[in-house]
Amino acid sequence: MAFTPTQQEAIDHDGNLMIVAGPGSGKTTTSVAKARRILSDPRRSLIMVTFTKEGAEEMRKRLEKAQLDAGQPPIAKHRLRVGTFHSIALQHLFEHRKHEKVLGPAQQGILLKEALTPFSSDLDLVKDIRKEFESFMYAIDRDAHEMSDPAAKVVNRYLERLRASRATDLYTVMRDCALFADNGTIPPMNYTDMLVDEGQDTDELQKVWIFAHARAGINVTIVGDDDQSIYEWRQALGYSGMKSFMDTFGAKRIELGDNFRCREEILTHAVMLVQNNKNRLIKHLVAQRGAGGKIASYHTASTETQCDELAELISRTPNSHTNVAVLARTNRSLNDLEMSLTEREISYIRLGKSIWDDAWVATYLSLLQSLVDASPVGVFGCLGTLGLDDAVKTELLQSMRGSADEFLEARVPDLENATATDASLIKEFAKACKYWRDQLRSQTGGSVNEVVLDVGEWLSSKQRSRRTKELIKRAASILGKLKGTISSRLSFIARNKKSSETAPITLMTMHASKGMEFETVHVIDANKPEDGSDLVNTEAERRLMYVALTRAKNRCFVWYSGEPHPTIPEAQLRVLHEFEKLVEIVDS
């Protein structure tokens, strides 16, 4: 394939190199071509470092395909290593040190969650402690690292349980590997070249590890874009890390400024925004697809109105919504939209936890499923709302022997562990289930809707949390507006929760969207926070919105209610107030 002059320059350069790759600039294609050129020399070997397993797998597949398309044999394993920082650090460290049992991310999460237990009632405090915990675990000098008292207690509890498990964790592996490589305790990895993808996301320890290899004479290429550094809570260095590499090793800088994704209008406003940042590498980005894009902000009366209007817009302009991302800062902002889309029977996929996966919404759906197929799980899930002891619930579940059919006919066995009050509550629940089941069998008009709403009302009445009550009622209301049987309605929801490459609408956070592209992008809930909490680091805010805007190829719309987030005027986005005008622009 043909490369641009700057891409070709990056591919051909030997020695330490910083590839400053703007959005949509073909950085992965360039990296793969550079890797193949390096490995065309049988005397050289390459280690390619990524941040995610998915990134490593994509890089590996792209390399294999390029080799195959060129009629070349697969690259020998001993000459190429592709993996995440953690997987490579594991290999590097244990080649030279005694191998230990290493806990995976899920197991680490269990220990941390338990260590956080004393503070679990204060969600904001837990969030802050988690940030301090990450900062400490990746600190080069842990002894000199300052922490709040709650964070120190959590760290101590975590480390005590880690020692008790007679294992180490990935934090420690990465830290030991970096520091040992830096001080010469272990030698650098035996490769001639290294390529680091998403270099702006490296933290201090990863930087130490990379620098140790560069000092040892390994040719290091870092590919990144400081304007897309959006993982501050992971201690990502961004601009400072990239600049330090160039300054320390005199690395050549090559800029990939040709954007092959965004129309000119979209890229222009995105650049207007990010240019307000002072701590950044200056770039010259060019939209190679030229003009013809649409970008604006739209002011809605409320977040609820926003979701209904966006769902209505998608419904009315299907030709402009065949490959769409809806982005939000938090998953919570996507929950109401998910409900609105379901209500209009618009197919979508949700990256991350679906609102339908909420524990009590899932319980509600499971009970409806039990009314259809007599699964005992849905019935069992509701027993906790009756205030029953675990022994009573377990005994009742065991009595069903894999089917709740008898229970759903209001035939409840005598339970050894149940008090008179328990027995009465269980019988009342069983009678209600029999009534709902009979309604579904009646085949009369509206019987399905009646059951859907009645079950939702019953379960919500058992909740203490106002939010949970409202959530169950909203779920019931939406399910009641769908058509068909209980099974068909539940199937529609289940399909939307599963990832599918053919789904026209994808819901995700702004952070999760990095590296992706869509024909149309909607950014929702772009409001100015009332407490100013999201405005502490204005440069980080600009980078996050910059990433969101540059996911769009042809159309990009930023939605807000109340006051706009400061990034909207900074990007100089036109503000629309009339819904019909928005529809006209989207569909034109």
Coordinates of C-alpha atoms in Angstrom, one line a residue:
M1 CA 0.0 0.0 0.0
A2 CA 1.0 3.6 -0.5
F3 CA 2.2 5.6 2.6
T4 CA 2.3 9.3 3.1
P5 CA 5.8 10.9 3.2
T6 CA 5.7 11.2 7.0
Q7 CA 4.5 7.6 7.4
Q8 CA 7.2 6.4 5.2
E9 CA 9.8 8.4 7.1
A10 CA 8.7 6.9 10.4
I11 CA 8.8 3.4 8.9
D12 CA 12.3 3.8 7.5
H13 CA 13.9 5.6 10.5
D14 CA 16.3 3.6 12.7
G15 CA 17.2 4.8 16.2
N16 CA 15.1 6.2 19.0
L17 CA 11.9 7.7 17.6
M18 CA 8.8 9.6 18.7
I19 CA 5.9 9.2 16.3
V20 CA 3.3 11.9 17.3
A21 CA 0.2 10.3 15.7
G22 CA -2.9 12.5 15.6
P23 CA -6.4 10.9 15.5
G24 CA -7.2 9.0 12.3
S25 CA -3.7 9.2 11.1
G26 CA -3.1 5.5 10.4
K27 CA -0.8 4.9 13.4
T28 CA -1.4 1.2 13.6
T29 CA -0.9 0.7 9.9
T30 CA 2.4 2.6 10.2
S31 CA 3.5 0.6 13.3
V32 CA 2.8 -2.7 11.5
A33 CA 4.8 -1.6 8.4
K34 CA 7.7 -0.4 10.6
A35 CA 7.7 -3.7 12.5
R36 CA 7.8 -5.7 9.2
R37 CA 10.7 -3.6 7.9
I38 CA 12.7 -4.1 11.2
L39 CA 12.0 -7.9 11.1
S40 CA 13.0 -8.1 7.4
D41 CA 16.6 -8.0 8.7
P42 CA 17.2 -11.5 10.2
R43 CA 19.7 -10.0 12.7
R44 CA 17.0 -7.9 14.4
S45 CA 14.2 -8.7 16.8
L46 CA 11.3 -6.7 18.1
I47 CA 9.2 -6.4 21.2
M48 CA 5.9 -4.6 20.7
V49 CA 4.2 -3.3 23.9
T50 CA 0.5 -2.4 24.2
F51 CA -1.8 -1.4 27.0
T52 CA -4.6 -4.0 26.5
K53 CA -4.9 -7.6 25.5
E54 CA -7.2 -6.5 22.8
G55 CA -4.6 -4.1 21.5
A56 CA -1.9 -6.8 21.5
E57 CA -4.2 -9.2 19.7
E58 CA -5.1 -6.7 17.0
M59 CA -1.4 -5.8 16.5
R60 CA -0.5 -9.5 16.2
K61 CA -3.3 -10.2 13.7
R62 CA -2.5 -7.2 11.6
L63 CA 1.2 -8.3 11.4
E64 CA 0.2 -11.8 10.5
K65 CA -2.2 -10.6 7.8
A66 CA 0.4 -8.2 6.3
Q67 CA 3.0 -11.0 6.2
L68 CA 0.5 -13.4 4.5
D69 CA -0.7 -10.7 2.0
A70 CA 2.9 -10.1 1.0
G71 CA 3.5 -13.8 0.5
Q72 CA 6.0 -13.9 3.4
P73 CA 6.3 -16.7 6.0
P74 CA 5.2 -16.1 9.6
I75 CA 7.7 -14.3 11.8
A76 CA 9.6 -16.6 14.1
K77 CA 8.4 -16.4 17.7
H78 CA 11.9 -15.8 19.2
R79 CA 12.2 -12.7 17.0
L80 CA 8.9 -11.1 17.9
R81 CA 7.1 -10.5 21.2
V82 CA 3.7 -8.7 21.3
G83 CA 2.0 -8.2 24.6
T84 CA 0.8 -5.9 27.3
F85 CA 3.2 -4.2 29.8
H86 CA 2.1 -6.6 32.5
S87 CA 2.5 -9.7 30.5
I88 CA 5.9 -8.7 29.2
A89 CA 7.0 -7.6 32.7
L90 CA 6.0 -11.1 34.0
Q91 CA 8.2 -12.7 31.4
H92 CA 11.1 -10.3 31.9
L93 CA 11.2 -10.5 35.7
F94 CA 10.7 -14.3 36.1
E95 CA 13.4 -15.0 33.5
H96 CA 15.9 -13.8 36.1
R97 CA 14.1 -14.0 39.5
K98 CA 12.4 -16.8 41.4
H99 CA 8.9 -17.4 40.0
E100 CA 6.0 -16.5 42.3
K101 CA 2.3 -17.1 42.1
V102 CA 0.8 -13.9 40.6
L103 CA -2.8 -12.8 41.2
G104 CA -4.8 -11.7 38.2
P105 CA -6.8 -8.5 37.9
A106 CA -10.0 -10.1 39.2
Q107 CA -8.3 -11.6 42.2
Q108 CA -6.5 -8.3 43.0
G109 CA -10.0 -6.7 42.8
I110 CA -11.4 -9.1 45.3
L111 CA -8.6 -8.3 47.8
L112 CA -9.0 -4.5 47.3
K113 CA -12.8 -4.7 47.6
E114 CA -12.4 -6.5 50.9
A115 CA -9.8 -3.9 52.1
L116 CA -12.3 -1.1 51.3
T117 CA -15.0 -2.7 53.4
P118 CA -14.7 -0.3 56.4
F119 CA -15.4 2.7 54.0
S120 CA -17.9 1.1 51.7
S121 CA -20.8 3.2 52.8
D122 CA -19.1 6.4 51.5
L123 CA -18.9 6.0 47.7
D124 CA -17.1 9.3 47.2
L125 CA -14.5 8.4 49.7
V126 CA -14.0 5.0 48.2
K127 CA -13.5 6.6 44.8
D128 CA -10.8 8.9 46.3
I129 CA -9.1 6.0 48.1
R130 CA -9.0 3.9 44.9
K131 CA -7.1 6.7 43.2
E132 CA -4.6 7.0 46.2
F133 CA -4.2 3.2 46.2
E134 CA -3.3 3.1 42.5
S135 CA -0.8 6.0 43.0
F136 CA 0.9 4.2 45.9
M137 CA 1.1 0.8 44.2
Y138 CA 2.8 2.3 41.2
A139 CA 5.0 4.7 43.2
I140 CA 8.8 4.3 42.7
D141 CA 9.5 5.3 46.3
R142 CA 6.6 3.9 48.3
D143 CA 8.2 4.9 51.6
A144 CA 8.2 8.5 50.7
H145 CA 4.7 8.4 49.2
E146 CA 2.1 10.5 51.2
M147 CA -1.4 9.2 51.7
S148 CA -4.6 10.0 53.7
D149 CA -5.3 7.9 56.8
P150 CA -8.2 6.0 55.1
A151 CA -6.0 5.2 52.1
A152 CA -3.1 4.1 54.3
K153 CA -5.4 1.7 56.2
V154 CA -6.8 0.2 52.9
V155 CA -3.2 -0.2 51.5
N156 CA -2.1 -2.0 54.7
R157 CA -5.2 -4.3 54.7
Y158 CA -4.6 -5.1 51.1
L159 CA -0.9 -5.9 51.5
E160 CA -1.6 -8.0 54.6
R161 CA -4.1 -10.1 52.7
L162 CA -1.7 -10.3 49.7
R163 CA 1.0 -11.7 52.0
A164 CA -1.5 -14.1 53.6
S165 CA -2.4 -15.4 50.1
R166 CA 1.3 -16.2 49.6
A167 CA 1.2 -14.5 46.2
T168 CA 2.3 -11.3 44.6
D169 CA 0.3 -9.0 42.3
L170 CA 0.7 -7.3 39.0
Y171 CA 1.5 -4.0 40.6
T172 CA 4.5 -5.5 42.4
V173 CA 5.6 -7.4 39.3
M174 CA 5.6 -4.2 37.2
R175 CA 7.3 -2.2 39.9
D176 CA 10.0 -4.8 40.6
C177 CA 10.7 -5.4 36.9
A178 CA 11.1 -1.7 36.2
L179 CA 13.3 -0.9 39.2
F180 CA 15.5 -4.0 38.7
A181 CA 16.0 -3.2 35.0
D182 CA 16.8 0.4 35.9
N183 CA 19.4 -0.4 38.6
G184 CA 20.9 -3.3 36.7
T185 CA 19.7 -6.1 38.9
I186 CA 18.3 -7.8 35.8
P187 CA 19.5 -7.2 32.3
P188 CA 17.3 -5.7 29.6
M189 CA 15.2 -8.0 27.4
N190 CA 17.1 -9.6 24.6
Y191 CA 15.7 -7.7 21.6
T192 CA 17.3 -5.1 19.2
D193 CA 14.1 -3.0 18.9
M194 CA 11.1 -1.9 20.9
L195 CA 7.8 -0.3 19.8
V196 CA 5.5 1.2 22.4
D197 CA 1.9 1.8 21.3
E198 CA -0.2 4.6 23.0
G199 CA 2.9 6.0 24.5
Q200 CA 1.0 8.9 26.1
D201 CA -0.6 6.4 28.5
T202 CA 2.7 5.2 30.1
D203 CA 3.0 5.8 33.9
E204 CA 6.2 6.5 35.8
L205 CA 7.2 2.9 36.3
Q206 CA 6.6 2.0 32.7
K207 CA 8.7 5.0 31.7
V208 CA 11.5 3.7 33.9
W209 CA 11.4 0.3 32.2
I210 CA 11.4 1.8 28.7
F211 CA 14.2 4.1 29.5
A212 CA 16.3 1.3 30.9
H213 CA 16.1 -0.5 27.5
A214 CA 16.8 2.7 25.6
R215 CA 20.0 3.3 27.7
A216 CA 21.0 -0.3 26.9
G217 CA 21.1 0.6 23.2
I218 CA 17.8 -0.9 22.1
N219 CA 16.1 1.2 19.4
V220 CA 12.9 2.5 21.0
T221 CA 9.9 3.8 19.0
I222 CA 7.1 5.4 21.0
V223 CA 3.8 6.0 19.1
G224 CA 1.4 8.4 20.9
D225 CA -0.6 11.6 21.0
D226 CA -0.4 13.7 24.2
D227 CA -3.7 15.4 23.2
Q228 CA -5.4 12.0 23.6
S229 CA -4.0 11.3 27.1
I230 CA -7.2 10.7 29.1
Y231 CA -6.2 8.3 31.8
E232 CA -5.0 10.6 34.6
W233 CA -6.3 8.3 37.3
R234 CA -4.0 5.6 36.0
Q235 CA -1.1 8.0 36.5
A236 CA -0.6 8.4 32.7
L237 CA 2.2 10.9 32.0
G238 CA 1.0 12.2 28.7
Y239 CA 2.9 15.2 27.5
S240 CA 5.6 15.1 30.2
G241 CA 6.5 11.5 29.5
M242 CA 6.7 12.0 25.7
K243 CA 8.8 15.1 26.0
S244 CA 11.1 13.5 28.6
F245 CA 11.8 10.6 26.2
M246 CA 12.7 13.0 23.3
D247 CA 14.8 15.2 25.6
T248 CA 16.7 12.3 27.4
F249 CA 17.6 10.3 24.3
G250 CA 17.5 12.9 21.6
A251 CA 14.8 10.9 19.9
K252 CA 13.7 12.1 16.4
R253 CA 10.2 13.4 16.3
I254 CA 8.0 12.6 13.3
E255 CA 4.4 13.9 13.2
L256 CA 1.6 12.0 11.5
G257 CA -0.7 14.9 11.0
D258 CA -2.9 13.7 8.1
N259 CA -6.3 12.8 9.5
F260 CA -8.1 10.3 7.3
R261 CA -11.2 10.1 9.5
C262 CA -12.9 13.4 10.3
R263 CA -14.4 15.9 7.9
E264 CA -12.7 19.3 8.0
E265 CA -15.5 21.0 10.0
I266 CA -15.2 18.4 12.8
L267 CA -11.4 18.4 13.0
T268 CA -11.3 22.2 12.9
H269 CA -13.5 22.6 16.0
A270 CA -11.7 19.8 17.8
V271 CA -8.4 21.5 17.3
M272 CA -9.8 24.9 18.4
L273 CA -10.6 23.2 21.7
V274 CA -7.4 21.4 22.4
Q275 CA -5.2 24.3 21.3
N276 CA -6.3 26.0 24.6
N277 CA -4.0 23.6 26.4
K278 CA -0.6 25.0 27.3
N279 CA 1.1 21.7 28.1
R280 CA 1.0 19.9 24.7
L281 CA 3.1 19.2 21.7
I282 CA 2.3 21.6 18.9
K283 CA 0.8 19.7 15.8
H284 CA -0.4 20.6 12.3
L285 CA -3.4 18.4 11.6
V286 CA -5.0 18.2 8.1
A287 CA -8.4 16.7 7.3
Q288 CA -7.6 14.7 4.2
R289 CA -11.3 14.0 3.5
G290 CA -12.0 17.7 3.1
A291 CA -15.2 19.6 3.9
G292 CA -18.7 18.2 4.1
G293 CA -19.1 17.4 7.8
K294 CA -21.7 18.6 10.4
I295 CA -20.9 19.6 14.0
A296 CA -23.0 21.5 16.5
S297 CA -24.3 21.5 20.1
Y298 CA -27.9 21.1 21.0
H299 CA -29.5 22.5 24.2
T300 CA -32.3 20.5 25.7
A301 CA -34.7 21.3 28.6
S302 CA -33.6 18.4 30.8
T303 CA -31.6 15.2 30.8
E304 CA -34.9 13.3 30.5
T305 CA -36.0 15.4 27.5
Q306 CA -32.5 14.8 26.1
C307 CA -32.9 11.0 26.1
D308 CA -36.3 11.1 24.6
E309 CA -35.4 13.6 21.9
L310 CA -32.2 11.7 21.0
A311 CA -34.2 8.5 20.6
E312 CA -36.8 10.3 18.6
L313 CA -34.0 11.8 16.4
I314 CA -32.5 8.4 15.7
S315 CA -36.0 7.0 14.9
R316 CA -36.8 9.8 12.5
T317 CA -33.4 9.8 10.7
P318 CA -32.4 6.2 10.2
N319 CA -30.3 6.8 7.1
S320 CA -28.0 9.1 9.2
H321 CA -27.8 6.6 12.1
T322 CA -26.5 3.4 10.6
N323 CA -23.1 3.6 12.4
V324 CA -23.5 5.7 15.5
A325 CA -21.8 6.1 18.9
V326 CA -23.5 7.8 21.8
L327 CA -20.8 8.9 24.3
A328 CA -21.1 10.1 27.9
R329 CA -18.7 10.8 30.7
T330 CA -20.3 8.2 32.9
N331 CA -22.3 5.0 32.5
R332 CA -25.1 6.5 34.6
S333 CA -25.7 9.1 31.9
L334 CA -26.3 6.3 29.4
N335 CA -28.9 4.5 31.5
D336 CA -31.9 6.7 30.8
L337 CA -31.0 6.7 27.1
E338 CA -30.9 3.0 27.1
M339 CA -34.5 3.0 28.5
S340 CA -35.6 5.5 25.9
L341 CA -34.2 3.4 23.0
T342 CA -35.8 0.3 24.3
E343 CA -39.1 2.0 24.6
R344 CA -39.0 2.8 20.8
E345 CA -37.6 -0.7 20.0
I346 CA -34.4 0.8 18.6
S347 CA -31.6 -1.8 18.5
Y348 CA -28.4 -0.9 20.2
I349 CA -25.4 -2.4 22.0
R350 CA -24.1 -1.2 25.3
L351 CA -20.4 -1.4 26.0
G352 CA -20.1 -1.8 29.8
K353 CA -22.8 -2.7 32.3
S354 CA -26.3 -2.3 30.9
I355 CA -29.1 -0.7 33.0
W356 CA -30.9 -4.0 32.5
D357 CA -28.1 -5.7 34.4
D358 CA -28.8 -3.6 37.6
A359 CA -29.3 -6.2 40.3
W360 CA -33.0 -5.4 41.0
V361 CA -33.9 -4.8 37.4
A362 CA -32.4 -8.2 36.6
T363 CA -34.4 -9.7 39.5
Y364 CA -37.6 -8.2 38.0
L365 CA -36.8 -9.6 34.6
S366 CA -35.9 -13.0 36.1
L367 CA -39.3 -13.2 37.9
L368 CA -41.1 -12.5 34.6
Q369 CA -39.0 -15.3 33.0
S370 CA -40.0 -17.7 35.8
L371 CA -43.7 -17.1 35.1
V372 CA -43.0 -18.4 31.6
D373 CA -40.6 -21.3 32.1
A374 CA -40.9 -22.1 35.8
S375 CA -37.2 -21.4 36.4
P376 CA -36.7 -21.3 40.2
V377 CA -34.0 -18.6 40.0
G378 CA -36.4 -15.8 39.3
V379 CA -38.6 -16.8 42.3
F380 CA -35.5 -17.3 44.5
G381 CA -34.2 -13.8 43.7
C382 CA -37.3 -12.2 45.1
L383 CA -37.3 -14.1 48.4
G384 CA -34.9 -11.6 50.0
T385 CA -37.5 -8.9 49.7
L386 CA -39.7 -10.9 52.1
G387 CA -37.2 -10.7 54.9
L388 CA -36.6 -14.4 55.0
D389 CA -33.5 -16.0 56.6
D390 CA -31.0 -17.7 54.3
A391 CA -31.9 -21.1 55.7
V392 CA -35.6 -20.6 54.7
K393 CA -34.7 -19.4 51.2
T394 CA -32.3 -22.3 50.7
E395 CA -34.8 -24.9 51.9
L396 CA -37.5 -23.5 49.6
L397 CA -35.2 -23.5 46.6
Q398 CA -34.2 -27.1 47.3
S399 CA -37.8 -28.1 47.6
M400 CA -38.4 -26.9 44.0
R401 CA -36.0 -29.5 42.6
G402 CA -35.1 -27.5 39.6
S403 CA -38.7 -26.3 38.7
A404 CA -40.9 -23.7 40.4
D405 CA -44.0 -25.1 38.7
E406 CA -45.6 -26.2 42.0
F407 CA -44.8 -22.9 43.7
L408 CA -46.3 -21.0 40.8
E409 CA -49.5 -22.9 41.3
A410 CA -49.6 -21.7 44.9
R411 CA -48.7 -25.2 46.2
V412 CA -46.1 -24.4 48.9
P413 CA -44.6 -27.2 51.0
D414 CA -44.2 -27.1 54.7
L415 CA -40.7 -25.8 55.5
E416 CA -38.8 -26.9 58.6
N417 CA -37.0 -23.6 59.0
A418 CA -39.9 -21.3 58.4
T419 CA -41.7 -19.4 61.2
A420 CA -45.5 -18.9 60.9
T421 CA -44.8 -15.4 59.7
D422 CA -42.4 -16.7 57.1
A423 CA -44.9 -19.3 55.9
S424 CA -47.6 -16.6 55.5
L425 CA -45.3 -14.3 53.5
I426 CA -44.3 -17.1 51.2
K427 CA -47.9 -18.2 50.6
E428 CA -48.9 -14.6 49.7
F429 CA -46.1 -14.4 47.2
A430 CA -47.0 -17.8 45.7
K431 CA -50.6 -16.7 45.3
A432 CA -49.5 -13.5 43.6
C433 CA -47.3 -15.6 41.2
K434 CA -50.3 -17.9 40.5
Y435 CA -52.5 -14.9 39.6
W436 CA -49.8 -13.5 37.3
R437 CA -49.3 -16.8 35.6
D438 CA -53.1 -17.3 35.1
Q439 CA -53.3 -13.9 33.5
L440 CA -50.6 -14.8 31.0
R441 CA -52.5 -18.0 30.2
S442 CA -55.8 -16.2 29.7
Q443 CA -54.8 -14.9 26.3
T444 CA -57.0 -11.8 26.9
G445 CA -56.1 -8.5 25.5
G446 CA -53.8 -6.5 27.7
S447 CA -53.0 -9.4 30.0
V448 CA -49.3 -9.4 29.3
N449 CA -49.1 -5.7 29.9
E450 CA -51.0 -6.0 33.1
V451 CA -48.6 -8.7 34.4
V452 CA -45.6 -6.7 33.4
L453 CA -46.8 -3.6 35.2
D454 CA -48.2 -5.5 38.2
V455 CA -45.0 -7.5 38.9
G456 CA -43.0 -4.2 38.6
E457 CA -45.3 -2.5 41.1
W458 CA -45.1 -5.4 43.5
L459 CA -41.3 -5.6 43.4
S460 CA -40.8 -1.9 43.6
S461 CA -43.1 -1.7 46.7
K462 CA -40.6 -4.0 48.5
Q463 CA -37.6 -1.7 48.0
R464 CA -36.3 0.9 50.5
S465 CA -34.2 2.9 48.0
R466 CA -36.2 5.5 46.2
R467 CA -33.8 5.2 43.2
T468 CA -34.4 1.4 43.0
K469 CA -38.2 1.9 43.3
E470 CA -38.1 4.4 40.4
L471 CA -35.8 2.2 38.3
I472 CA -38.0 -0.9 38.6
K473 CA -41.1 1.1 37.7
R474 CA -39.4 2.7 34.7
A475 CA -38.2 -0.7 33.5
A476 CA -41.8 -2.1 33.9
S477 CA -43.3 0.9 32.1
I478 CA -41.0 0.4 29.1
L479 CA -41.5 -3.3 29.0
G480 CA -45.2 -2.7 29.1
K481 CA -45.0 -0.5 26.0
L482 CA -43.3 -3.2 23.9
K483 CA -45.3 -5.6 21.9
G484 CA -45.6 -9.4 22.0
T485 CA -45.2 -12.1 24.6
I486 CA -43.1 -11.9 27.8
S487 CA -40.5 -14.0 26.1
S488 CA -40.3 -11.8 23.0
R489 CA -39.9 -8.7 25.1
L490 CA -37.2 -10.2 27.3
S491 CA -35.4 -11.5 24.1
F492 CA -35.4 -8.0 22.7
I493 CA -33.7 -6.7 25.8
A494 CA -31.2 -9.6 25.9
R495 CA -30.2 -9.0 22.3
N496 CA -29.4 -5.3 22.9
K497 CA -27.2 -6.2 25.9
K498 CA -25.0 -8.5 23.7
S499 CA -22.2 -7.0 21.6
S500 CA -22.9 -7.2 17.9
E501 CA -20.9 -5.8 15.0
T502 CA -24.2 -5.1 13.1
A503 CA -25.9 -3.0 15.7
P504 CA -26.5 0.5 14.4
I505 CA -26.2 2.3 17.8
T506 CA -23.3 1.8 20.3
L507 CA -23.5 3.3 23.8
M508 CA -20.2 3.8 25.7
T509 CA -18.2 6.2 27.8
M510 CA -16.0 8.8 26.3
H511 CA -13.0 7.0 27.7
A512 CA -14.0 3.7 26.2
S513 CA -14.3 5.2 22.7
K514 CA -10.6 6.0 22.2
G515 CA -9.3 4.2 19.1
M516 CA -12.7 3.9 17.5
E517 CA -14.5 5.7 14.7
F518 CA -18.2 6.2 13.7
E519 CA -20.1 7.9 10.9
T520 CA -22.1 9.9 13.5
V521 CA -21.3 10.7 17.2
H522 CA -23.6 12.1 19.8
V523 CA -22.0 13.3 23.1
I524 CA -24.7 13.5 25.8
D525 CA -24.9 15.2 29.2
A526 CA -22.2 17.8 28.3
N527 CA -23.4 20.0 31.1
K528 CA -21.4 22.3 33.4
P529 CA -21.1 20.4 36.7
E530 CA -22.9 22.3 39.5
D531 CA -20.1 21.7 42.0
G532 CA -17.3 22.3 39.6
S533 CA -15.9 18.9 40.3
D534 CA -15.1 18.1 36.7
L535 CA -13.4 21.4 36.1
V536 CA -10.4 21.0 38.4
N537 CA -8.2 19.9 35.6
T538 CA -9.3 21.9 32.6
E539 CA -6.6 20.5 30.3
A540 CA -7.8 17.0 31.0
E541 CA -11.3 18.0 30.3
R542 CA -10.3 19.4 26.9
R543 CA -8.4 16.3 26.0
L544 CA -11.4 14.1 26.8
M545 CA -13.8 16.1 24.7
Y546 CA -11.2 16.2 21.9
V547 CA -11.1 12.4 21.9
A548 CA -14.9 12.3 21.8
L549 CA -15.2 14.8 18.9
T550 CA -12.6 13.1 16.8
R551 CA -14.4 9.7 16.9
A552 CA -16.8 11.2 14.3
K553 CA -16.3 10.9 10.6
N554 CA -19.2 12.9 9.2
R555 CA -21.5 14.2 11.9
C556 CA -21.0 15.2 15.6
F557 CA -23.5 16.7 18.0
V558 CA -22.9 17.6 21.6
W559 CA -26.0 17.6 23.9
Y560 CA -26.5 19.5 27.1
S561 CA -29.1 20.9 29.4
G562 CA -28.7 23.9 31.8
E563 CA -25.3 25.5 31.3
P564 CA -22.9 24.1 28.7
H565 CA -19.7 22.5 29.7
P566 CA -16.9 25.0 29.1
T567 CA -15.4 22.8 26.3
I568 CA -18.5 23.7 24.2
P569 CA -17.8 27.4 23.8
E570 CA -14.1 26.7 23.7
A571 CA -14.6 24.5 20.7
Q572 CA -16.7 27.3 19.3
L573 CA -19.6 25.0 18.6
R574 CA -22.8 26.5 17.1
V575 CA -25.7 26.1 19.6
L576 CA -29.1 24.7 18.3
H577 CA -32.3 25.2 20.4
E578 CA -35.0 23.8 18.0
F579 CA -35.4 20.1 17.7
E580 CA -36.9 20.3 14.2
K581 CA -33.8 22.3 13.1
L582 CA -31.6 19.6 14.5
V583 CA -33.5 16.9 12.6
E584 CA -33.2 19.0 9.4
I585 CA -29.4 19.3 9.8
V586 CA -28.9 15.7 10.7
D587 CA -30.9 14.4 7.8
S588 CA -29.7 16.8 5.1

